[in-house]
Coordinates of C-alpha atoms and ligand atoms in Angstrom, one line a residue:
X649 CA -14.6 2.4 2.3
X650 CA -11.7 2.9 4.3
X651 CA -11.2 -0.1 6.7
X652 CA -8.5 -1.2 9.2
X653 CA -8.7 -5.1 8.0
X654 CA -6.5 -7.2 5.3
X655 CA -8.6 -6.2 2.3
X656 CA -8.0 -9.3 0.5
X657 CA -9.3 -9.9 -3.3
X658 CA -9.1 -13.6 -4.3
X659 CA -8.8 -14.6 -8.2
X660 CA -8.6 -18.1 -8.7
X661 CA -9.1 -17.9 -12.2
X662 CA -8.4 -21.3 -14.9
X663 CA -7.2 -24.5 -14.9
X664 CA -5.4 -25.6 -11.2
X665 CA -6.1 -22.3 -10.5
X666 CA -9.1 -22.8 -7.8
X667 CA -7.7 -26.2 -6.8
X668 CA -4.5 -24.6 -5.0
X669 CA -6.3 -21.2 -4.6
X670 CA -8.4 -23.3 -2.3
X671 CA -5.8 -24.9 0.2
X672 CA -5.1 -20.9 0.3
X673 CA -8.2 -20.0 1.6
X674 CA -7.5 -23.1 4.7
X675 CA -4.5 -21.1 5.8
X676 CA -6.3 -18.1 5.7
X677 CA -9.1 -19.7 7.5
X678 CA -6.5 -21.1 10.0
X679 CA -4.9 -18.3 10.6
X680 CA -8.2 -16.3 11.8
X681 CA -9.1 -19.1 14.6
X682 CA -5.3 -19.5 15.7
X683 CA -3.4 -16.5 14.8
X684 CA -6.2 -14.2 15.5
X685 CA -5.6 -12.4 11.8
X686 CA -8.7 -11.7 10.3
X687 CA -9.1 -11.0 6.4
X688 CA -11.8 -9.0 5.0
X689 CA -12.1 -11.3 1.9
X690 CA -13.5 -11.4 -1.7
X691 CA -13.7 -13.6 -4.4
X692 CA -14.3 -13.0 -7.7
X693 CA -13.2 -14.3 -11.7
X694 CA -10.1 -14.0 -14.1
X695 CA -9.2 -15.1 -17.5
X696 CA -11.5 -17.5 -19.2
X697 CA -13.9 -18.0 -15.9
X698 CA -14.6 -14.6 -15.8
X699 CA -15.1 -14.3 -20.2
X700 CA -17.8 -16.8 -19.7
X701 CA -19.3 -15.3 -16.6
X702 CA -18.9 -11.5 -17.9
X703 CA -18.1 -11.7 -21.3
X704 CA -14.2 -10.4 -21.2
X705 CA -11.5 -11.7 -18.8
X706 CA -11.6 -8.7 -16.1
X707 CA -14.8 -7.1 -15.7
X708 CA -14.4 -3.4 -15.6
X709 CA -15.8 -3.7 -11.3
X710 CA -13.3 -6.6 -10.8
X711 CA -10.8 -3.8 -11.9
X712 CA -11.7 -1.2 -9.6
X713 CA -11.9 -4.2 -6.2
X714 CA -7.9 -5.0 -7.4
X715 CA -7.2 -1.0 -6.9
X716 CA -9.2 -0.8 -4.0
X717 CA -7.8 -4.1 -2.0
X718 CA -4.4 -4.3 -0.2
X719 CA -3.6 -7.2 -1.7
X720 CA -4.6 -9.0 -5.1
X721 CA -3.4 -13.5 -5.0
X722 CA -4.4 -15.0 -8.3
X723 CA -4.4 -18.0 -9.6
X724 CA -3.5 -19.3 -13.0
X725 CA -5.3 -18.0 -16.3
X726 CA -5.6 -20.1 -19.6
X727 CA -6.4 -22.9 -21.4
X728 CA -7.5 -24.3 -24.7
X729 CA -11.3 -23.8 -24.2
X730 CA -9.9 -20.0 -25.0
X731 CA -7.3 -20.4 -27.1
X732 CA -9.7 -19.4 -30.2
X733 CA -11.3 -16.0 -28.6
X734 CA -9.7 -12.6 -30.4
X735 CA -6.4 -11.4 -29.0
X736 CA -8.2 -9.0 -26.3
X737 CA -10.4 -10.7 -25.0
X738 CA -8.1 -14.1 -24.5
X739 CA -7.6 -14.8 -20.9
X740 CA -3.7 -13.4 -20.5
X741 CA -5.1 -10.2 -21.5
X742 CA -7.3 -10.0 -18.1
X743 CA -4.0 -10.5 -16.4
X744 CA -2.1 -8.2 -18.3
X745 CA -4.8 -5.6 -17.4
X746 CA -4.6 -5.8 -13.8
X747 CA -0.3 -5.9 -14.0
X748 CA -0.8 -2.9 -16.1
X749 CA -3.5 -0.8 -14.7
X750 CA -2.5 -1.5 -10.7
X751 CA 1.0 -0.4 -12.2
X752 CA 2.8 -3.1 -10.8
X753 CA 6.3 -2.7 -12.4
X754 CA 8.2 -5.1 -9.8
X755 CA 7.9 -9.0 -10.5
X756 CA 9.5 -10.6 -8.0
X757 CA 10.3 -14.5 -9.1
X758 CA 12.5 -16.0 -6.5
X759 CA 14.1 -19.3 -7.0
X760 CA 14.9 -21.3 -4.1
X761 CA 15.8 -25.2 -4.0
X762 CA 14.8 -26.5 -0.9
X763 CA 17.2 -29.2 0.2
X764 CA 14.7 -31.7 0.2
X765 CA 14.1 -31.0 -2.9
X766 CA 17.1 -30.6 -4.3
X767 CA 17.8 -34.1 -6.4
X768 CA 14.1 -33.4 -8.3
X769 CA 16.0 -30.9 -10.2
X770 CA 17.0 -32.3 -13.9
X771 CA 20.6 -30.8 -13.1
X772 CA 23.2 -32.2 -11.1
X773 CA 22.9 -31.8 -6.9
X774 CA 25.7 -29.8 -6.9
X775 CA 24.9 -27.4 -9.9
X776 CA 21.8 -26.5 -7.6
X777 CA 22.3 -27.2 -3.9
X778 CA 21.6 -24.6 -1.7
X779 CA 20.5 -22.0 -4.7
X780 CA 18.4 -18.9 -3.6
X781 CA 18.3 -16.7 -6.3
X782 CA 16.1 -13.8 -7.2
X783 CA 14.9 -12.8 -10.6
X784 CA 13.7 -9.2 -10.3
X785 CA 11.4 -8.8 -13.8
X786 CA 10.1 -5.3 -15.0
X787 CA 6.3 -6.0 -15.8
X788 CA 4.4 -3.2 -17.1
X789 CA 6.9 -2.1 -20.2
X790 CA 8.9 -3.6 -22.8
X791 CA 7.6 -6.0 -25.6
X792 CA 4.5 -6.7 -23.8
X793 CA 2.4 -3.2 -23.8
X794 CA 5.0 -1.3 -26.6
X795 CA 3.0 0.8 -29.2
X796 CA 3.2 0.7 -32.5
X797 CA 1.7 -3.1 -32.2
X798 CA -0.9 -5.0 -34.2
X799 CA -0.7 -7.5 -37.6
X800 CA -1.5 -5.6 -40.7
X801 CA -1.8 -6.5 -44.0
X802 CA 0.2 -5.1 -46.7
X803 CA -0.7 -3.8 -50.0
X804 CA 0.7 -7.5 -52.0
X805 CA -2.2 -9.2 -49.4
X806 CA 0.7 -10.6 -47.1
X807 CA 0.7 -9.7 -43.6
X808 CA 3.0 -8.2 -41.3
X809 CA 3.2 -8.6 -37.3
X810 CA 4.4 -6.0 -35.2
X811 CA 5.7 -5.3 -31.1
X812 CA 8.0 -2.6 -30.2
X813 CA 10.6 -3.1 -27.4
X814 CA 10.4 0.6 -25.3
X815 CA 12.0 1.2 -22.2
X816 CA 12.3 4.8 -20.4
X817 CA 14.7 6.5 -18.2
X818 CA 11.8 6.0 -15.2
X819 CA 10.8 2.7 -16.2
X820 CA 14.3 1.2 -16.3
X821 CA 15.9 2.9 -12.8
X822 CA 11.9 2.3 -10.7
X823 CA 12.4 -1.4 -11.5
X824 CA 16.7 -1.4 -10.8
X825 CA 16.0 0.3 -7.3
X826 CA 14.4 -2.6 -6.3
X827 CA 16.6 -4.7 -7.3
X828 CA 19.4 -2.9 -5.7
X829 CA 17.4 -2.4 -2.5
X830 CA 16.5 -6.4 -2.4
X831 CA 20.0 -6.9 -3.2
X832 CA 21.1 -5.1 -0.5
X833 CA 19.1 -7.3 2.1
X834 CA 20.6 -10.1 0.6
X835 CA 24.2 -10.8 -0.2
X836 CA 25.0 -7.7 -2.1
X837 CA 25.6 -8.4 -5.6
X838 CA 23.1 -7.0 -8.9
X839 CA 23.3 -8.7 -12.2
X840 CA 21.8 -6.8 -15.0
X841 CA 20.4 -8.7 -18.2
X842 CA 19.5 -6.8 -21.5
X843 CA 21.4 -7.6 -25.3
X844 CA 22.8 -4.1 -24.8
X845 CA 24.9 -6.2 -28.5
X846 CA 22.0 -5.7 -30.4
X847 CA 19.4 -3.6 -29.1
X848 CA 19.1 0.0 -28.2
X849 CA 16.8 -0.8 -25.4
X850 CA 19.2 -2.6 -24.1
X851 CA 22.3 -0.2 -24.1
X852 CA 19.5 2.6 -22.4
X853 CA 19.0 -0.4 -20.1
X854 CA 22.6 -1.0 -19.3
X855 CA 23.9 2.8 -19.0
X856 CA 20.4 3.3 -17.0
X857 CA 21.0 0.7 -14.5
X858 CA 24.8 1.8 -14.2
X859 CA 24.0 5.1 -13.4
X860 CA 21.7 4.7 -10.7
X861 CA 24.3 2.2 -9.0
X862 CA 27.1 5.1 -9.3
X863 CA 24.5 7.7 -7.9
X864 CA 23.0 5.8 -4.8
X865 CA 24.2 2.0 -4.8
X866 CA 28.0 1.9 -4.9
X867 CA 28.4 -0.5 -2.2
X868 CA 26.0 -3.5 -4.1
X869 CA 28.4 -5.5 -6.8
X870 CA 26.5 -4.3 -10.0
X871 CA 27.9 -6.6 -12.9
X872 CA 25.9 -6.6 -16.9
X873 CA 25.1 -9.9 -19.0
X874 CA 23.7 -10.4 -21.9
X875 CA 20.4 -12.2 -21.7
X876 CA 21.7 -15.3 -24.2
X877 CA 24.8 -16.0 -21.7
X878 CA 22.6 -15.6 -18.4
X879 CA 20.4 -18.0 -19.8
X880 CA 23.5 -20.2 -20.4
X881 CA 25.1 -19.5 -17.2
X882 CA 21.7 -20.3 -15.3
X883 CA 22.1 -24.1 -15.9
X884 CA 26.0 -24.3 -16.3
X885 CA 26.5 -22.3 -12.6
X886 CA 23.0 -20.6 -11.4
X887 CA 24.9 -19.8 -7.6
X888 CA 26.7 -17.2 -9.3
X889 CA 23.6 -15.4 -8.9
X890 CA 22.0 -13.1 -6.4
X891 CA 19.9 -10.7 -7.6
X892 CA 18.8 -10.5 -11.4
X893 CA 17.3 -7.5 -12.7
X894 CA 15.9 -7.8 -16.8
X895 CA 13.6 -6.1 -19.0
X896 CA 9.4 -8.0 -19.3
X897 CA 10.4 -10.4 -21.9
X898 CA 13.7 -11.9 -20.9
X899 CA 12.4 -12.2 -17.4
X900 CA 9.3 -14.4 -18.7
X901 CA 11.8 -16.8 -19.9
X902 CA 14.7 -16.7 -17.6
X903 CA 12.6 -17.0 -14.4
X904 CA 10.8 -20.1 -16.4
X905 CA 14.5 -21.6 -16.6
X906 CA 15.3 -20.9 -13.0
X907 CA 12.3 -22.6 -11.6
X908 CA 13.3 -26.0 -13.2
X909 CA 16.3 -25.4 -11.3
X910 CA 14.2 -26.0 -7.9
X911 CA 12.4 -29.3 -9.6
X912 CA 9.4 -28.1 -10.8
X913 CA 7.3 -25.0 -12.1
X914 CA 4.7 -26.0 -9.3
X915 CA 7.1 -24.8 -6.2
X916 CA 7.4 -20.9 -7.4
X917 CA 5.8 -18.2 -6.1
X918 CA 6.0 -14.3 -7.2
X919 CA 4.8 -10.9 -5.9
X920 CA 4.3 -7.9 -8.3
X921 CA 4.3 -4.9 -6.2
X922 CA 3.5 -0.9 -7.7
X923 CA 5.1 2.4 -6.1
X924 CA 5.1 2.7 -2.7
X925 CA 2.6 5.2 -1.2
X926 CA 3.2 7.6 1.8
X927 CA 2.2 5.0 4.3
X928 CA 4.9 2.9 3.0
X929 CA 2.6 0.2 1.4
X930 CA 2.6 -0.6 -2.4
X931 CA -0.5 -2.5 -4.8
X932 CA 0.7 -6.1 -4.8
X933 CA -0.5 -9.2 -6.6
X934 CA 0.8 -12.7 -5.7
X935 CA 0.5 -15.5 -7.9
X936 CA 2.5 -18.9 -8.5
X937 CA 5.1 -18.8 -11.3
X938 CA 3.2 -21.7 -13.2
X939 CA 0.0 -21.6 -15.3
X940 CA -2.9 -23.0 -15.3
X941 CA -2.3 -26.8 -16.3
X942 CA -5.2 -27.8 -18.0
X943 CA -3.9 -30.7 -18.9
X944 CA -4.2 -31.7 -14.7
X945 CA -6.9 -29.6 -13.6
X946 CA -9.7 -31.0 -11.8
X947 CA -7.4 -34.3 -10.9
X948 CA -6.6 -33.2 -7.6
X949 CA -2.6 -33.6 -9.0
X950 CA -1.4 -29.9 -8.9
X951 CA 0.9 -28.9 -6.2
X952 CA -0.2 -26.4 -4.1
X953 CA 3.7 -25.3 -3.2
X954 CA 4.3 -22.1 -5.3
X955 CA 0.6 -20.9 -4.4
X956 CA 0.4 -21.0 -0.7
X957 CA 4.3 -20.0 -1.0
X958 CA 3.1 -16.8 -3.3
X959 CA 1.0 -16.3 -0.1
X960 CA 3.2 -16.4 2.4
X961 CA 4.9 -13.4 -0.1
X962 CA 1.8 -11.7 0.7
X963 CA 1.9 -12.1 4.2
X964 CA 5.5 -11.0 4.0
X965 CA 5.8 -7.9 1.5
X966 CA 1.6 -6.5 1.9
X967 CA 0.3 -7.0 5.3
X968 CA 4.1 -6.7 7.5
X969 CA 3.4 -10.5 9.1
X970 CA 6.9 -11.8 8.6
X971 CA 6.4 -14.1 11.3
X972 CA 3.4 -15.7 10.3
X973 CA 5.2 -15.9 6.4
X974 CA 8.6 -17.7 7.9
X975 CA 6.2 -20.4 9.5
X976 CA 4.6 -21.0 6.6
X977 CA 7.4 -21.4 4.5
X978 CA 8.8 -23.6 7.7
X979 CA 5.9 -25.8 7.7
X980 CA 6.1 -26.4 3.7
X981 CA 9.7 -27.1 3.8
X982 CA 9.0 -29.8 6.8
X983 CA 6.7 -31.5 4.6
X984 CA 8.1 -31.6 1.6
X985 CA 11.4 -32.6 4.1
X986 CA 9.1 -35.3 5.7
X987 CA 9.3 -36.8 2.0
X988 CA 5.5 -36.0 0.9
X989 CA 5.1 -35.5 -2.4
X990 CA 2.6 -34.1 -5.3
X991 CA 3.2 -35.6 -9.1
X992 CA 5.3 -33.0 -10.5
X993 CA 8.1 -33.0 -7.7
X994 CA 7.3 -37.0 -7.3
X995 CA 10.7 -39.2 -6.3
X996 CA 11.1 -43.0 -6.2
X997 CA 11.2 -43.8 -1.8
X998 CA 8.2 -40.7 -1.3
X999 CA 5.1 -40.3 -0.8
X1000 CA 2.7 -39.5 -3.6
X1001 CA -0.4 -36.9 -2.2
X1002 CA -3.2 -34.8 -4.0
X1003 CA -3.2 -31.3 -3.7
X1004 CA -5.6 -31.7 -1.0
X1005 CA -3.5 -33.7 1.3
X1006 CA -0.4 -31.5 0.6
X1007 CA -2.5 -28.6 2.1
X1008 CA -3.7 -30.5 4.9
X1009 CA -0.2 -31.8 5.8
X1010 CA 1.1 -28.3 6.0
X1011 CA -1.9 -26.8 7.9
X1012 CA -1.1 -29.8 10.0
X1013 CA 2.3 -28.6 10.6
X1014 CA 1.2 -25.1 11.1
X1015 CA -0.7 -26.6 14.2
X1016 CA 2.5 -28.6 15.3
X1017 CA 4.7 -25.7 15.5
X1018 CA 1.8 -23.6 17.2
X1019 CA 1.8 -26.5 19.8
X1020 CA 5.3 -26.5 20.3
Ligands
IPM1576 C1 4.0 -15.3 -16.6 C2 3.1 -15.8 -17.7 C3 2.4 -14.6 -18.3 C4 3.5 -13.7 -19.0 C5 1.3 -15.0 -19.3 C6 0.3 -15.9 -18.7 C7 0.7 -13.8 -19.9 O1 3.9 -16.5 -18.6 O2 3.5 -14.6 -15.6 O3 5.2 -15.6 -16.6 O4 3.9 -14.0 -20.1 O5 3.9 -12.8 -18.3
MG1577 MG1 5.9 -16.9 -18.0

């Protein structure tokens, strides 16, 4: 079915998940009658929302339209209507399947504190003015998908849990090219995260990464921490930072830490992008860096931010529309400038707005600048 449109798949999935998913699908709406981009769209279920439609949370044909599409923009997945289901069939695992099988090895978290956002951060406005850092987190390896794995129990009846940390030659340099390539875009400078101290993983990791700088990137500043002190020096001086490249598990948490640098889990986007083919263009899936908030969903409180930013990586990175990305990135950033505000980025003096209204407002601005 080869076709010259933006094949777009859509996977709301849990919690908030549909509530910002759906102030996506206004932009994308708005950019067919204004911007004259058309989508070929389709919609279908993730995580729990698609165990209790289909029994498991990807159904094998919702597989096969990720592979198909150019782009994949999920939602959110999770929450405790779930949390008792076995281990494979628990809503993560649907995720995990689609990182996995569209082989998307390059998570790209960046962390960016927009100035008017800057004193919502819990640190100090100096600590974080002006940060733009870029976590760069392998995804398909490590901790997460490393054989042996399982809980087993032992001949005394006790039990005993087990995941392997693996990393490979290939696995280690694919993810460190990007890094060094994004790197290269940006101001120049790589800093690689494993515990080299303890691990063997890690000193693969570290002599991995080296090498490939040596080889092809000797003009980007490559520098090695250990995953403790990075998460240390994230809150004590996160500008030192450009690009950081680190291994599936410490990337969970250290691009958790960075986004409560920018004020709230609710601004970050991400785009996990595969191999690239001959034309050029790579699987990608874009999805905000929070979850699924159950605790908020259906209260018209999440903020829409890290989702319609997630799509404007989409935009970007999948479909070459860097113009149409840097105005919607400029219309959020006039909004949230403008001093509107959802609940988890709220400020005394600003305006508190549902998701709803957040979306509107920056459609709304889309339409200003269009004018202009
Ligand atoms: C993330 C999430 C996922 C992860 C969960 C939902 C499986 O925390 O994307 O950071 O651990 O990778
Ligand atoms: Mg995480």
């Amino acid at each position: 079915m080869a076709s010259d449109t933006n094949r777009l798949l859509i996977l709301p999935g849990d919690g908030i998940g549909p509530e910002v998913m759906a102030e996506v699908r206004r932009i994308i709406d708005w950019l067919g009658k204004h911007r004259g981009i058309a989508f070929d769209v389709t919609e279908d279920l993730v995580g729990g929302a698609a165990y209790d439609a289909y029994g498991s949370p990807l159904a094998d044909h919702t597989m096969e339209a990720a592979l198909e599409a150019d782009a994949v923009l999920l939602g959110a997945v999770g929450g405790p209507k779930w949390d008792s289901l076995p281990f494979a069939e628990k809503p993560e695992r649907g995720l995990l399947r689609l990182r996995k099988e569209m082989d998307l090895f390059a998570n790209l978290r960046p962390a960016v504190v927009f100035d008017a956002l800057a004193e919502a951060s819990t640190l100090k406005l100096d600590v974080v003015k002006g940060l733009d850092i870029m976590i760069v987190r392998e995804l398909t390896g490590g901790v997460y998908f490393g054989e042996p794995r399982g809980i087993e129990t032992l001949p005394d009846g006790s039990r005993r849990g087990v995941n392997t940390q693996v990393y490979t030659t290939d696995e280690i340099r694919r993810v460190a090219r990007v890094a060094f390539e994004l790197a290269g875009k940006r101001w120049g400078r790589v800093c690689s995260v494993e515990k080299a101290n303890v691990m063997e993983s890690g000193v693969l990791w570290r002599e991995e990464v080296q090498a490939l700088h040596d080889e092809e990137f000797s003009k980007i500043e490559l520098t090695h921490m250990y995953a403790d002190n990075c998460a240390m020096q994230l809150v004590r001086n996160p500008r030192q930072f450009d690009v950081i490249v680190t291994d599936n598990l410490f990337g969970d948490m250290l691009s958790d830490e960075a986004a409560m640098l920018t004020g709230s889990l609710g601004m970050l986007p991400s785009a996990s992008l595969g191999a690239a083919d001959k034309k050029g263009r790579r699987r990608a899936l874009y999805e905000p860096v929070h979850g699924s908030a159950p605790d908020i969903a259906g209260t018209g409180q999440a903020n829409p931010v890290a989702m319609i930013m997630s799509f404007a990586m989409c935009l970007r990175y999948s479909f070459d529309l860097a113009e149409e990305a840097d105005l919607l990135e400029a219309a959020a950033r006039s909004v949230l400038g403008g001093g509107l505000r959802t609940a988890d980025i709220m400020e005394e003096g600003k305006a508190k707005v549902s998701t709803g209204v957040m979306g509107e407002a920056i459609i709304g601005e889309l339409e200003k600048r269009l004018a202009a």
